[in-house]
Amino acid sequence: MLARKLVSADNHKNPPNSGVANLAVRLRRLRQNPVIRAAFQENRLSKEQLMAPLFVREGSQTKPSGTLPGHPQRSLPDLLKYLESFAKKGGRSVIVFGIPAKKDALGTGAYASNGIVQKAIRAIKKNYGEDLVVAADLCFCEYTDHGHCGVLRKRSGVLTPNFYVDNDATLDLIGKTSVSLAEAGADIVAPSGMIDGMVAKIRSSLDRQNFKETIILSYAAKYASTLYGPFRELAQSKPSSGDRKSYQMNPANAREALREMALDAREGADILMVKPALFYLDILAKAREEFDLPLAAFQVSGEAWMIEQYARSGMAKREDAILESLMAIRRAGADLIITYFAEEALALLSR
Ligand code: PBG
Ligand code: ZN
């Protein structure tokens, strides 16, 4: 690697660091006009690589979003209406999040055969068939009254209330939920709870019910990040007490992310995801070197929020900031990007 760099950057007359510029090599040659720049552009972004997160609520009223412009909690009829324009612009994939009418301790709304996400998936697939890839986020935090991503248990014998998410009890619910999403017609199930063994559980549950073609997109390296704030407001999924640090990853860890991803790959994940994206591009780049599986990245709500506010303040052109952020995620190695800017980026890519 070093040798290749030296040969191309130096004509051998000047030893490195001699203080003499080698102007036989001029990198600006390939930047001199838009056509030349485009010819040698290393990475590209295309419409098929964008997946839009969508929120669907029970009931007939769409609730406007105070947090993410363009992302209300849609009623099912409004969601279907929205998808018409999304598909017309070239949108090809969505990931659906549900906001149920009622929450309970076990998050039963997540695997109800007539749950809001199940109804939404059925309706979308009925209208669009193979023209739209439908992924379903598989987690319980939108469905549990305590807002945690699984079955919550209390530890006794401590002074302060101490709750934990019971890994193996949650696995049973994950298996059930995956089948209910596949039955509704989901092309992709995307477990996001960071529960150990979730991918293996889903694969075996799906296969047992003959859903052998259902794709698993695993939130394999998902960090306990500060960047999920706007999502939790919108999806009403904030934990009522505590945080998610006992299941989501410590932001200080990189090697552990590779272990998470290797495990999920071995358990049968079809696509591995890193989340968030922009603060974790090093993880994405490492994963790109390490794995041959397709990689996804989730540009999360707090990232969208930051870009939004930056553009609003007039510091940059909004569309340029959006496209630069998405290109950075591509450059780091993502095949698929989940982004709140999907619809907007589709329009920008058509220009
Ligand atoms: C559910 C889930 C979350 C996100 C995706 N799936 C929230 C969380 O883990 O608290 C975050 C997405 C975003 O911030 O845009 N577990
Ligand atoms: Zn969750």
Coordinates of C-alpha atoms and ligand atoms in Angstrom, one line a residue:
M1 CA 0.0 0.0 0.0
L2 CA 2.7 2.4 1.0
A3 CA 4.8 1.5 -2.0
R4 CA 1.9 2.2 -4.4
K5 CA 1.3 5.6 -2.9
L6 CA 5.0 6.6 -3.1
V7 CA 5.3 5.5 -6.7
S8 CA 2.3 7.5 -7.9
A9 CA 3.1 10.6 -5.8
D10 CA 6.7 10.9 -6.5
N11 CA 8.8 10.6 -9.7
H12 CA 11.8 9.2 -7.7
K13 CA 14.0 12.3 -8.3
N14 CA 12.9 13.8 -5.1
P15 CA 13.1 11.7 -1.9
P16 CA 10.1 12.2 0.3
N17 CA 10.2 15.3 2.5
S18 CA 13.1 16.9 0.5
G19 CA 11.1 20.1 0.6
V20 CA 10.9 20.2 -3.2
A21 CA 7.4 20.1 -4.7
N22 CA 7.0 17.5 -7.4
L23 CA 4.8 19.4 -9.9
A24 CA 4.8 16.6 -12.5
V25 CA 2.1 15.3 -10.3
R26 CA -0.8 17.8 -10.2
L27 CA -3.9 16.5 -8.5
R28 CA -5.9 19.5 -9.7
R29 CA -5.8 18.2 -13.3
L30 CA -8.6 15.9 -12.5
R31 CA -10.7 18.6 -10.8
Q32 CA -10.7 21.2 -13.5
N33 CA -14.2 21.0 -14.7
P34 CA -17.5 19.3 -13.8
V35 CA -17.4 16.7 -16.5
I36 CA -13.8 15.6 -15.6
R37 CA -14.7 15.7 -11.9
A38 CA -17.7 13.5 -12.5
A39 CA -15.7 11.0 -14.6
F40 CA -13.3 10.3 -11.7
Q41 CA -15.8 10.5 -8.8
E42 CA -15.1 7.5 -6.7
N43 CA -18.5 7.0 -5.0
R44 CA -22.1 7.5 -6.1
L45 CA -25.4 7.6 -4.5
S46 CA -28.5 6.1 -6.2
K47 CA -32.2 6.1 -5.4
E48 CA -32.2 2.3 -4.8
Q49 CA -29.8 2.8 -1.9
L50 CA -32.2 5.0 0.1
M51 CA -34.7 3.6 2.6
A52 CA -37.3 5.9 4.2
P53 CA -38.4 5.5 7.8
L54 CA -42.2 5.9 8.2
F55 CA -44.4 6.1 11.2
V56 CA -47.9 4.8 11.2
R57 CA -50.4 5.3 14.0
E58 CA -53.6 3.6 14.9
G59 CA -56.7 5.7 14.1
S60 CA -57.9 8.0 11.4
Q61 CA -55.9 11.2 12.4
T62 CA -52.4 12.0 11.2
K63 CA -50.6 13.7 14.1
P64 CA -48.1 16.4 12.9
S65 CA -44.6 16.0 14.1
G66 CA -43.0 18.6 16.4
T67 CA -39.6 17.0 16.0
L68 CA -38.9 15.9 12.4
P69 CA -40.4 18.0 9.6
G70 CA -42.0 15.8 6.9
H71 CA -42.3 12.9 9.4
P72 CA -45.7 13.0 11.1
Q73 CA -47.4 10.0 12.8
R74 CA -49.4 9.0 9.7
S75 CA -52.8 7.4 9.7
L76 CA -52.8 4.3 7.5
P77 CA -54.8 6.1 4.7
D78 CA -52.4 9.0 4.8
L79 CA -49.4 6.7 4.7
L80 CA -50.7 5.0 1.6
K81 CA -51.3 8.4 0.0
Y82 CA -47.8 9.5 0.9
L83 CA -46.3 6.3 -0.7
E84 CA -47.8 7.2 -4.0
S85 CA -45.7 10.3 -4.3
F86 CA -42.7 8.6 -2.8
A87 CA -42.9 5.8 -5.4
K88 CA -43.4 8.2 -8.2
K89 CA -40.2 10.0 -7.2
G90 CA -38.3 6.7 -7.5
G91 CA -38.5 5.6 -3.9
R92 CA -38.1 1.8 -3.6
S93 CA -37.9 0.9 0.0
V94 CA -39.3 1.9 3.4
I95 CA -39.0 0.8 7.0
V96 CA -42.2 1.0 9.0
F97 CA -42.5 1.9 12.7
G98 CA -45.9 1.6 14.5
I99 CA -47.5 3.7 17.2
P100 CA -50.2 1.5 18.8
A101 CA -53.4 2.8 20.4
K102 CA -52.5 0.9 23.7
K103 CA -49.3 -0.1 25.3
D104 CA -48.8 -2.8 27.9
A105 CA -46.0 -4.5 29.9
L106 CA -45.2 -7.1 27.2
G107 CA -45.7 -4.9 24.2
T108 CA -48.3 -7.3 22.8
G109 CA -49.2 -4.7 20.1
A110 CA -45.9 -5.6 18.4
Y111 CA -47.1 -9.1 17.5
A112 CA -50.9 -8.7 17.3
S113 CA -52.0 -10.1 14.0
N114 CA -54.2 -7.0 13.6
G115 CA -51.5 -4.6 15.0
I116 CA -51.0 -1.3 13.3
V117 CA -47.8 -2.3 11.6
Q118 CA -49.2 -5.6 10.4
K119 CA -52.2 -3.8 8.9
A120 CA -50.0 -1.2 7.3
I121 CA -47.7 -3.8 5.7
R122 CA -50.7 -5.8 4.4
A123 CA -52.1 -2.6 2.8
I124 CA -48.8 -1.5 1.3
K125 CA -48.0 -4.9 -0.2
K126 CA -51.5 -5.2 -1.6
N127 CA -51.1 -1.9 -3.4
Y128 CA -47.4 -2.1 -4.4
G129 CA -46.4 -5.8 -4.5
E130 CA -42.8 -6.1 -5.5
D131 CA -42.5 -2.5 -6.5
L132 CA -41.8 -1.4 -2.9
V133 CA -39.5 -3.2 -0.5
V134 CA -41.1 -3.1 2.9
A135 CA -39.0 -3.5 6.0
A136 CA -40.5 -3.7 9.5
D137 CA -38.5 -2.5 12.5
L138 CA -38.8 -5.3 15.1
C139 CA -38.7 -3.9 18.7
F140 CA -40.9 -3.4 21.6
C141 CA -40.2 0.0 22.9
E142 CA -43.0 1.6 21.0
Y143 CA -45.4 -1.0 22.4
T144 CA -44.4 -1.4 26.0
D145 CA -45.8 0.9 28.8
H146 CA -42.3 1.1 30.3
G147 CA -40.7 2.0 27.0
H148 CA -37.9 -0.6 27.1
C149 CA -37.0 -2.9 24.3
G150 CA -38.1 -6.1 25.9
V151 CA -39.5 -7.9 28.9
L152 CA -38.7 -5.8 32.0
R153 CA -38.0 -7.5 35.3
K154 CA -37.3 -6.1 38.7
R155 CA -34.2 -7.1 40.7
S156 CA -34.9 -7.6 44.3
G157 CA -32.5 -6.9 47.2
V158 CA -31.2 -3.5 46.1
L159 CA -31.9 -0.1 47.6
T160 CA -32.8 1.8 44.5
P161 CA -35.3 0.3 42.1
N162 CA -33.3 -1.7 39.6
F163 CA -34.9 -3.0 36.4
Y164 CA -33.4 -5.1 33.6
V165 CA -34.5 -6.4 30.3
D166 CA -34.8 -10.2 30.4
N167 CA -32.8 -11.4 27.4
D168 CA -34.2 -14.9 26.9
A169 CA -37.8 -14.0 27.7
T170 CA -37.6 -11.3 25.1
L171 CA -36.3 -13.7 22.5
D172 CA -39.5 -15.7 22.6
L173 CA -41.5 -12.5 21.8
I174 CA -39.0 -11.6 19.1
G175 CA -39.6 -15.0 17.4
K176 CA -43.3 -14.5 17.6
T177 CA -43.2 -10.9 16.3
S178 CA -41.0 -11.9 13.3
V179 CA -43.5 -14.5 12.2
S180 CA -46.4 -12.0 12.5
L181 CA -44.5 -9.4 10.4
A182 CA -43.7 -12.0 7.8
E183 CA -47.3 -13.2 7.7
A184 CA -48.4 -9.6 7.1
G185 CA -46.0 -9.6 4.1
A186 CA -42.9 -7.8 5.3
D187 CA -40.0 -8.4 2.9
I188 CA -37.5 -7.6 5.6
V189 CA -37.6 -7.8 9.4
A190 CA -35.2 -5.6 11.1
P191 CA -34.6 -6.4 14.8
S192 CA -33.4 -3.3 16.6
G193 CA -33.4 -4.3 20.3
M194 CA -29.8 -5.5 20.7
I195 CA -31.0 -8.7 22.4
D196 CA -28.4 -11.5 22.3
G197 CA -29.4 -14.3 19.9
M198 CA -32.1 -12.3 18.2
V199 CA -31.0 -13.1 14.7
A200 CA -30.8 -16.8 15.3
K201 CA -34.2 -16.8 17.0
I202 CA -35.8 -14.9 14.1
R203 CA -34.2 -17.2 11.4
S204 CA -35.3 -20.4 13.1
S205 CA -38.8 -19.0 13.8
L206 CA -39.3 -17.8 10.2
D207 CA -37.9 -21.0 8.7
R208 CA -40.1 -23.2 10.9
Q209 CA -43.2 -21.3 9.4
N210 CA -41.7 -21.6 5.9
F211 CA -40.8 -17.9 5.6
K212 CA -37.5 -18.9 4.1
E213 CA -37.2 -15.9 1.8
T214 CA -37.8 -13.2 4.5
I215 CA -34.7 -11.1 4.8
I216 CA -33.1 -10.2 8.1
L217 CA -31.6 -6.7 8.4
S218 CA -29.9 -6.8 11.7
Y219 CA -29.3 -3.6 13.7
A220 CA -26.1 -5.4 14.6
A221 CA -24.0 -2.6 16.0
K222 CA -26.4 -0.2 17.6
Y223 CA -25.0 2.2 20.1
A224 CA -26.6 3.7 23.2
S225 CA -26.5 7.1 21.5
T226 CA -27.8 10.6 22.4
L227 CA -29.0 10.9 18.8
Y228 CA -32.3 9.1 19.2
G229 CA -34.1 12.0 20.9
P230 CA -36.4 13.2 18.1
F231 CA -37.3 9.6 17.2
R232 CA -38.4 8.8 20.8
E233 CA -40.5 12.0 20.9
L234 CA -42.1 11.1 17.6
A235 CA -42.6 7.3 18.3
Q236 CA -43.4 7.9 22.0
S237 CA -40.8 5.3 22.9
K238 CA -38.7 7.0 25.6
P239 CA -38.0 4.6 28.5
S240 CA -40.0 5.8 31.5
S241 CA -37.1 5.1 33.7
G242 CA -33.4 4.3 33.2
D243 CA -31.7 4.1 29.9
R244 CA -30.8 1.5 27.2
K245 CA -27.1 1.1 28.2
S246 CA -27.5 -2.5 29.4
Y247 CA -28.5 -3.6 25.9
Q248 CA -27.3 -1.0 23.4
M249 CA -23.5 -0.6 22.9
N250 CA -21.1 1.7 24.7
P251 CA -20.1 4.5 22.2
A252 CA -16.5 4.0 23.3
N253 CA -16.3 0.5 21.8
A254 CA -15.2 -0.4 18.3
R255 CA -13.8 -4.0 18.5
E256 CA -17.0 -5.0 20.2
A257 CA -19.0 -3.8 17.2
L258 CA -17.1 -6.3 15.0
R259 CA -17.9 -9.1 17.5
E260 CA -21.6 -8.1 17.3
M261 CA -21.6 -8.1 13.6
A262 CA -19.7 -11.4 13.3
L263 CA -22.2 -13.1 15.5
D264 CA -25.2 -11.8 13.6
A265 CA -23.6 -12.8 10.3
R266 CA -23.1 -16.3 11.7
E267 CA -26.7 -16.4 13.0
G268 CA -27.9 -15.8 9.5
A269 CA -28.3 -12.0 9.1
D270 CA -28.6 -11.0 5.4
I271 CA -27.6 -7.4 6.0
L272 CA -25.7 -5.9 8.9
M273 CA -26.4 -2.4 10.1
V274 CA -24.4 0.3 12.0
K275 CA -26.4 2.9 13.9
P276 CA -26.1 5.9 14.2
A277 CA -24.2 6.6 11.0
L278 CA -22.2 9.9 11.1
F279 CA -20.7 9.6 14.5
Y280 CA -19.8 6.0 13.8
L281 CA -18.3 6.1 10.3
D282 CA -15.2 4.4 11.6
I283 CA -17.3 1.4 12.6
L284 CA -18.8 1.3 9.2
A285 CA -15.5 1.5 7.5
K286 CA -14.0 -1.2 9.6
A287 CA -17.1 -3.4 9.0
R288 CA -16.6 -2.8 5.2
E289 CA -13.1 -4.2 5.4
E290 CA -14.1 -7.1 7.6
F291 CA -17.3 -8.4 6.1
D292 CA -18.6 -9.3 2.6
L293 CA -22.2 -9.0 3.6
P294 CA -24.2 -6.0 2.5
L295 CA -24.0 -3.2 5.0
A296 CA -26.6 -0.7 6.0
A297 CA -26.4 2.5 8.0
F298 CA -29.1 4.4 9.9
Q299 CA -28.8 8.2 9.7
V300 CA -30.8 8.6 12.8
S301 CA -33.2 11.3 14.0
G302 CA -30.6 13.4 15.9
E303 CA -28.4 13.5 12.8
A304 CA -31.3 14.7 10.7
W305 CA -32.1 17.2 13.3
M306 CA -28.5 18.6 13.4
I307 CA -28.4 18.9 9.6
E308 CA -31.8 20.5 9.6
Q309 CA -30.9 23.1 12.2
Y310 CA -27.5 23.8 10.5
A311 CA -29.2 24.4 7.2
R312 CA -31.9 26.6 8.8
S313 CA -29.3 28.8 10.4
G314 CA -28.1 29.6 6.9
M315 CA -24.7 28.2 7.4
A316 CA -25.0 25.9 4.4
K317 CA -27.4 25.1 1.5
R318 CA -29.8 22.4 2.8
E319 CA -29.6 20.1 -0.2
D320 CA -25.8 20.3 -0.3
A321 CA -25.6 19.4 3.4
I322 CA -28.0 16.5 3.0
L323 CA -26.1 15.1 0.0
E324 CA -22.7 15.5 1.6
S325 CA -23.9 13.6 4.6
L326 CA -25.3 10.8 2.6
M327 CA -22.2 10.5 0.4
A328 CA -20.0 10.3 3.5
I329 CA -22.0 7.3 4.6
R330 CA -21.6 5.7 1.2
R331 CA -17.9 6.4 1.1
A332 CA -17.5 4.8 4.5
G333 CA -19.0 1.6 3.0
A334 CA -22.8 1.5 3.3
D335 CA -24.8 -0.2 0.6
L336 CA -28.1 0.9 2.0
I337 CA -28.9 4.1 3.9
I338 CA -31.9 4.6 6.1
T339 CA -32.5 8.4 6.2
Y340 CA -35.2 10.9 7.1
F341 CA -34.1 12.8 4.0
A342 CA -35.0 9.9 1.6
E343 CA -37.8 11.7 -0.1
E344 CA -35.9 14.9 -0.5
A345 CA -32.8 13.1 -1.7
L346 CA -34.8 11.3 -4.4
A347 CA -35.8 14.6 -5.8
L348 CA -32.3 15.9 -5.6
L349 CA -30.9 12.8 -7.4
S350 CA -33.4 13.4 -10.3
R351 CA -32.0 16.9 -11.1
Ligands
PBG1 C1 -36.3 1.1 18.4 C2 -35.5 2.0 17.5 C3 -35.0 3.3 17.9 C4 -34.5 3.8 16.7 C5 -34.7 2.8 15.7 N1 -35.4 1.7 16.2 C6 -34.9 4.0 19.1 C7 -34.1 3.6 20.3 O1 -33.4 2.6 20.2 O2 -34.3 4.2 21.3 C8 -33.8 5.1 16.5 C9 -34.0 5.8 15.2 C10 -33.7 7.2 15.2 O3 -33.3 7.9 16.2 O4 -34.0 7.8 14.1 N2 -35.4 0.4 19.3
ZN2 ZN -36.5 -0.6 21.1

